[in-house]
mmCIF file of C-alpha atoms and ligand atoms in Angstrom:
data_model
loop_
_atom_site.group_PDB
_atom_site.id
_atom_site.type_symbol
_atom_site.label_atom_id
_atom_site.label_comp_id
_atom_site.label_asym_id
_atom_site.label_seq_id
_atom_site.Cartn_x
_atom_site.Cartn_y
_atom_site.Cartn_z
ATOM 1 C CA UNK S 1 13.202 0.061 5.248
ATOM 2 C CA UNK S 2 15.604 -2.672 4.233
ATOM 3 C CA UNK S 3 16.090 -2.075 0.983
ATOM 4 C CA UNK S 4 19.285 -3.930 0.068
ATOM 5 C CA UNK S 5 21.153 -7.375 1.211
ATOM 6 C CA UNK S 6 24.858 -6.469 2.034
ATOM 7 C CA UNK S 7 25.542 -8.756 -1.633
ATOM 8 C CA UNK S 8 23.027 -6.380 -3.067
ATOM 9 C CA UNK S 9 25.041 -4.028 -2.405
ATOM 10 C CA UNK S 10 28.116 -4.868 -3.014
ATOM 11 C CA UNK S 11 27.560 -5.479 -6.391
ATOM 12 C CA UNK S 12 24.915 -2.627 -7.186
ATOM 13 C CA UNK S 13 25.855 0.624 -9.660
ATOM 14 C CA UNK S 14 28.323 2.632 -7.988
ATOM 15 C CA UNK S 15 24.577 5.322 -8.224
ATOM 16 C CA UNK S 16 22.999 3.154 -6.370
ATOM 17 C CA UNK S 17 25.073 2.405 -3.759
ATOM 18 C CA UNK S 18 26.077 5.944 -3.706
ATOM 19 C CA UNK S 19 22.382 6.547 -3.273
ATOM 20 C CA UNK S 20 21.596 4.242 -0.615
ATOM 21 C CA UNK S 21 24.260 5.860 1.487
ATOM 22 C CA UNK S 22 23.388 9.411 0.847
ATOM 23 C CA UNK S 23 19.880 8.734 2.426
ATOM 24 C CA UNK S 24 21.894 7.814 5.408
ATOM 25 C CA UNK S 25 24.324 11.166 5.575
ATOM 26 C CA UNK S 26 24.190 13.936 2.986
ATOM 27 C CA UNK S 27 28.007 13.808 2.184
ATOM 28 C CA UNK S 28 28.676 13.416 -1.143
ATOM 29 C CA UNK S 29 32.574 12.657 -0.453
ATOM 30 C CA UNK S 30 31.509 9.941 2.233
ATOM 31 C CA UNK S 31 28.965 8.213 0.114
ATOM 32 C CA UNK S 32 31.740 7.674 -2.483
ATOM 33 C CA UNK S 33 34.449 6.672 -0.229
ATOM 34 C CA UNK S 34 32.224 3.829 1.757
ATOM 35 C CA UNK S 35 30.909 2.948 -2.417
ATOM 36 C CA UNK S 36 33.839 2.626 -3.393
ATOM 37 C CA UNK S 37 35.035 0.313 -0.465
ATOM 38 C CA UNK S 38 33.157 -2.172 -1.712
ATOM 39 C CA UNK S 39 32.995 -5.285 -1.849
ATOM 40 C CA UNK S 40 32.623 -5.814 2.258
ATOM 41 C CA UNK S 41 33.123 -9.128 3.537
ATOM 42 C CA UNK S 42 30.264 -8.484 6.076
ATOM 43 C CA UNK S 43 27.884 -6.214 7.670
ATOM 44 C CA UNK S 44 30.456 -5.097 10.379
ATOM 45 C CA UNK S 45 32.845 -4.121 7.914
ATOM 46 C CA UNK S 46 30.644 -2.354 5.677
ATOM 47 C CA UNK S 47 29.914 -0.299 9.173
ATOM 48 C CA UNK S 48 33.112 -0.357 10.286
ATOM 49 C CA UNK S 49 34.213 1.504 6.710
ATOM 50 C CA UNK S 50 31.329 3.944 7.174
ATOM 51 C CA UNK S 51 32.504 5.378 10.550
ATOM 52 C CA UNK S 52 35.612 5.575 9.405
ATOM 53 C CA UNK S 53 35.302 7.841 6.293
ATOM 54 C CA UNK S 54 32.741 9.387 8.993
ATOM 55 C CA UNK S 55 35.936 10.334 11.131
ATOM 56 C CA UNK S 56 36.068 13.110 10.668
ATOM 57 C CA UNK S 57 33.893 14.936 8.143
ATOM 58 C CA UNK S 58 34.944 18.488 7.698
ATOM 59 C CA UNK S 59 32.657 21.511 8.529
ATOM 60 C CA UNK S 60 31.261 21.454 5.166
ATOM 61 C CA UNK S 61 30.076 18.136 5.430
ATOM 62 C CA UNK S 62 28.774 18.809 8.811
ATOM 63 C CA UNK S 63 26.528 21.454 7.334
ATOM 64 C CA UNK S 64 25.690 19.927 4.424
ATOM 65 C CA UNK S 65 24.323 16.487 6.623
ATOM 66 C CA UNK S 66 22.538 19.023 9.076
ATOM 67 C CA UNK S 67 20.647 20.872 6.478
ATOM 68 C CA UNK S 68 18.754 17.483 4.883
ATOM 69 C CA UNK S 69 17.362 16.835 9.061
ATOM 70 C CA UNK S 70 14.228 18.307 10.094
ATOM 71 C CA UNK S 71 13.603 20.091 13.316
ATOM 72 C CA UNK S 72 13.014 17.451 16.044
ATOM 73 C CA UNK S 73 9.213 17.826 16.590
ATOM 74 C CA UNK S 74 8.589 18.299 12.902
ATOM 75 C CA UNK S 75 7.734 15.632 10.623
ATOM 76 C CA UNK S 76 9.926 15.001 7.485
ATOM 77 C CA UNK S 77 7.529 15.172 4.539
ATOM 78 C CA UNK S 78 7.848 13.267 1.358
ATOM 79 C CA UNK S 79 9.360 10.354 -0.525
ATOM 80 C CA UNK S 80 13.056 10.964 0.050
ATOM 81 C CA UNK S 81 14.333 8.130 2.030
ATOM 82 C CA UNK S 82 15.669 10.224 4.228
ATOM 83 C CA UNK S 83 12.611 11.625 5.166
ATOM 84 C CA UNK S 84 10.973 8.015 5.793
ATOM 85 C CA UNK S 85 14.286 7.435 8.095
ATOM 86 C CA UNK S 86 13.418 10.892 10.123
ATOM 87 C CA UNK S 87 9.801 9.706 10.710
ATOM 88 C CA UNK S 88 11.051 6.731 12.015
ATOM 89 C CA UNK S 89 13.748 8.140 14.066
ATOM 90 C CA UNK S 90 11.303 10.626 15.449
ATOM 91 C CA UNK S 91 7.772 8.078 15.814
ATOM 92 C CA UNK S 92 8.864 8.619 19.637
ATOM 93 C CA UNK S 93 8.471 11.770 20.248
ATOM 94 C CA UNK S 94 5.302 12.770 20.798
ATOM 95 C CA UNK S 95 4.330 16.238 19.734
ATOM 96 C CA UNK S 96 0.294 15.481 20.446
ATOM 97 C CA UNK S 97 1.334 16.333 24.065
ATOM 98 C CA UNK S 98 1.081 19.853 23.667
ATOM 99 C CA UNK S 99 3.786 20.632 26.769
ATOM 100 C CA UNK S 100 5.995 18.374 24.624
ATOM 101 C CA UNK S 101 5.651 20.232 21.604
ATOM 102 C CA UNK S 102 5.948 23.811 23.201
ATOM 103 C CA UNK S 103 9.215 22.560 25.463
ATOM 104 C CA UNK S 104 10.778 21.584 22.056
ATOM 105 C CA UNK S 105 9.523 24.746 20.026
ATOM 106 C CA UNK S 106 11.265 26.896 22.883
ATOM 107 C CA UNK S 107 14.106 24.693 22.722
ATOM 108 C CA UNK S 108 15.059 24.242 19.402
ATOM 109 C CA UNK S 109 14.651 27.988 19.190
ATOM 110 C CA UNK S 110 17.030 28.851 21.931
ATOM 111 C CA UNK S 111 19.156 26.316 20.422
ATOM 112 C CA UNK S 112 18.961 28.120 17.100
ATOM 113 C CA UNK S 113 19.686 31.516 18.348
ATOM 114 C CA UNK S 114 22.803 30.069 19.908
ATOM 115 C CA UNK S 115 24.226 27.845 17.817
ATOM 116 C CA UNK S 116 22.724 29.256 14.032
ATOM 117 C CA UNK S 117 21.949 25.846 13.311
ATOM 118 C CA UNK S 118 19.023 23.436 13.817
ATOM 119 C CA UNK S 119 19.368 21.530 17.152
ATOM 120 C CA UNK S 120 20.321 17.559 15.527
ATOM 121 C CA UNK S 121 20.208 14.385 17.902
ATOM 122 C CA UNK S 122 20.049 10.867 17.382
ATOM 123 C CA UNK S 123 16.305 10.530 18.044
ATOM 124 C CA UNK S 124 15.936 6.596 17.348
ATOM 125 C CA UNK S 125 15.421 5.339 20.563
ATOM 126 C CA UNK S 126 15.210 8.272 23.094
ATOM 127 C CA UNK S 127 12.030 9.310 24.393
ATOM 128 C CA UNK S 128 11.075 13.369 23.977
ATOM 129 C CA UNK S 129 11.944 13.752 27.400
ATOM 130 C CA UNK S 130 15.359 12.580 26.910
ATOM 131 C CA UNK S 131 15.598 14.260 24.049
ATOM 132 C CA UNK S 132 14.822 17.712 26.072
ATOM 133 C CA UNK S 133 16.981 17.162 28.791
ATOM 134 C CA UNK S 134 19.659 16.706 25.934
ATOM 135 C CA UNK S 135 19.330 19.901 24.747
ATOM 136 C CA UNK S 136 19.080 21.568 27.973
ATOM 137 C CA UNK S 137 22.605 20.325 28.571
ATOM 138 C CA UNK S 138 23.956 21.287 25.347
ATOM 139 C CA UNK S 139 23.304 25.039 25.216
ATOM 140 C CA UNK S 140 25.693 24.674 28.144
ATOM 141 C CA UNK S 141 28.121 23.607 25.472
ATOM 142 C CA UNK S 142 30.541 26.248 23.785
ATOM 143 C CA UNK S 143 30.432 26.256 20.083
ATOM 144 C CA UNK S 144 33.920 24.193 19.569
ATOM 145 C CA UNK S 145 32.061 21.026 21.909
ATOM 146 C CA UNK S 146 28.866 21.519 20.417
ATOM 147 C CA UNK S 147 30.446 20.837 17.039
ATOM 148 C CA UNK S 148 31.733 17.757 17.936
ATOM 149 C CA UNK S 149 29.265 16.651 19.726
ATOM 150 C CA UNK S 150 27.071 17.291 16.224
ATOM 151 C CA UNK S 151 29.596 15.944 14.463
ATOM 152 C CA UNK S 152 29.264 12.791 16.567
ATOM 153 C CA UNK S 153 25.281 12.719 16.392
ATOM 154 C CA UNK S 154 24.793 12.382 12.742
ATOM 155 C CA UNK S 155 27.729 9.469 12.688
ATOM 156 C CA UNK S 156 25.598 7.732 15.078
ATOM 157 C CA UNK S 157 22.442 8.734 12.843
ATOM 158 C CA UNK S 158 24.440 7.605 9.682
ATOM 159 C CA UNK S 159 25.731 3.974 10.946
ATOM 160 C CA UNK S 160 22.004 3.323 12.452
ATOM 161 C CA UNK S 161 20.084 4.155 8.765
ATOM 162 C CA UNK S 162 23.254 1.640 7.014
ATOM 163 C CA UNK S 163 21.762 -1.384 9.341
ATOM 164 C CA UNK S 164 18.156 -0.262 8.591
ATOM 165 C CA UNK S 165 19.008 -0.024 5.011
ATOM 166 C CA UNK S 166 21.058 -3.319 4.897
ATOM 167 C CA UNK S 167 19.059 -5.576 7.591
HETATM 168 C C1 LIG I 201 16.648 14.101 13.571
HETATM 169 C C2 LIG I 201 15.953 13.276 12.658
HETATM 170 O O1 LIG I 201 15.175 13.675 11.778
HETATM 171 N N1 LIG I 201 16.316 12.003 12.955
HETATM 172 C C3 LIG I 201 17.189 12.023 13.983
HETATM 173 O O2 LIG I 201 17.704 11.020 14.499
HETATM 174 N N2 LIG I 201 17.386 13.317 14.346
HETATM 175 N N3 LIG I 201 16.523 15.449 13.568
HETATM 176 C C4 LIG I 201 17.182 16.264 14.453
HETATM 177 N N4 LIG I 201 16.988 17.582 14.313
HETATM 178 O O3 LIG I 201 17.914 15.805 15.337
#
């Protein structure tokens, strides 16, 4: 996944850079702040910058990062390099298990119904039971919490694709 050293990067076209971070969060606005940030002394504060800019995004930006991530349970097709980040994210849970894959089709649509978005968690290292017993707890949530808690989730997704992308 590595596709850039951090002096790659620093010195790339503004595009490219710009590109590299868009595959990590779908926020125009944020891929040109952390671009233009550059050059970064190191790794950290290259992240560091990221999370910032990341804090907060507005509700637009929020929507417009949910809408490039697949349901959890459903494999990102394609090219995109976002999509080869989801499959990643996602290689552990496992939707062979069929109560797996029906516990997470009932979820995400309860989720849905409540919230009128898709259900988005940092997948990368949770197991599908985690994951479920996440979003048990977080139709519990009111809408205002939820949001943040969203909000929060694709930061973490963000600043975990920059270190894949910049190894
Ligand atoms: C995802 C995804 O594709 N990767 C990740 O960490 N979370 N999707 C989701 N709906 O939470």
């Amino acid at each position: 996944m590595t596709r850039m050293t951090l002096e790659q990067f620093n010195s790339a076209e503004e595009d490219a850079a710009e590109r590299l971070l868009l595959a990590c969060a779908a926020v125009p606005r944020w891929a040109r702040a952390v671009a233009a940030g550059r050059p970064y002394a190191s790794r950290d504060a290259l992240l560091d910058a990221a999370r910032t800019a990341a804090s907060p995004w507005t509700e637009e930006e929020v929507d417009a990062a949910l809408a490039r991530h697949p349901r959890i349970g459903e494999r990102a097709e394609g090219q995109d390099a976002d999509a080869a980040h989801s499959r990643r994210e996602q290689s552990g849970v496992d939707t062979s298990d069929a109560d797996v894959a029906e516990r997470l089709r009932a979820g995400n649509r309860a989720y849905e119904e409540r919230f009128g978005h898709v259900f988005l968690i940092r997948a990368a290292g949770r197991s599908a039971a985690e994951i479920l017993s996440a979003l048990d707890e977080r139709l519990g949530n009111d809408p205002a919490t939820e949001r943040r808690v969203v909000a929060e989730q694709l930061r973490e997704i963000a600043v975990l694709r920059l270190e894949k992308e910049l190894a």
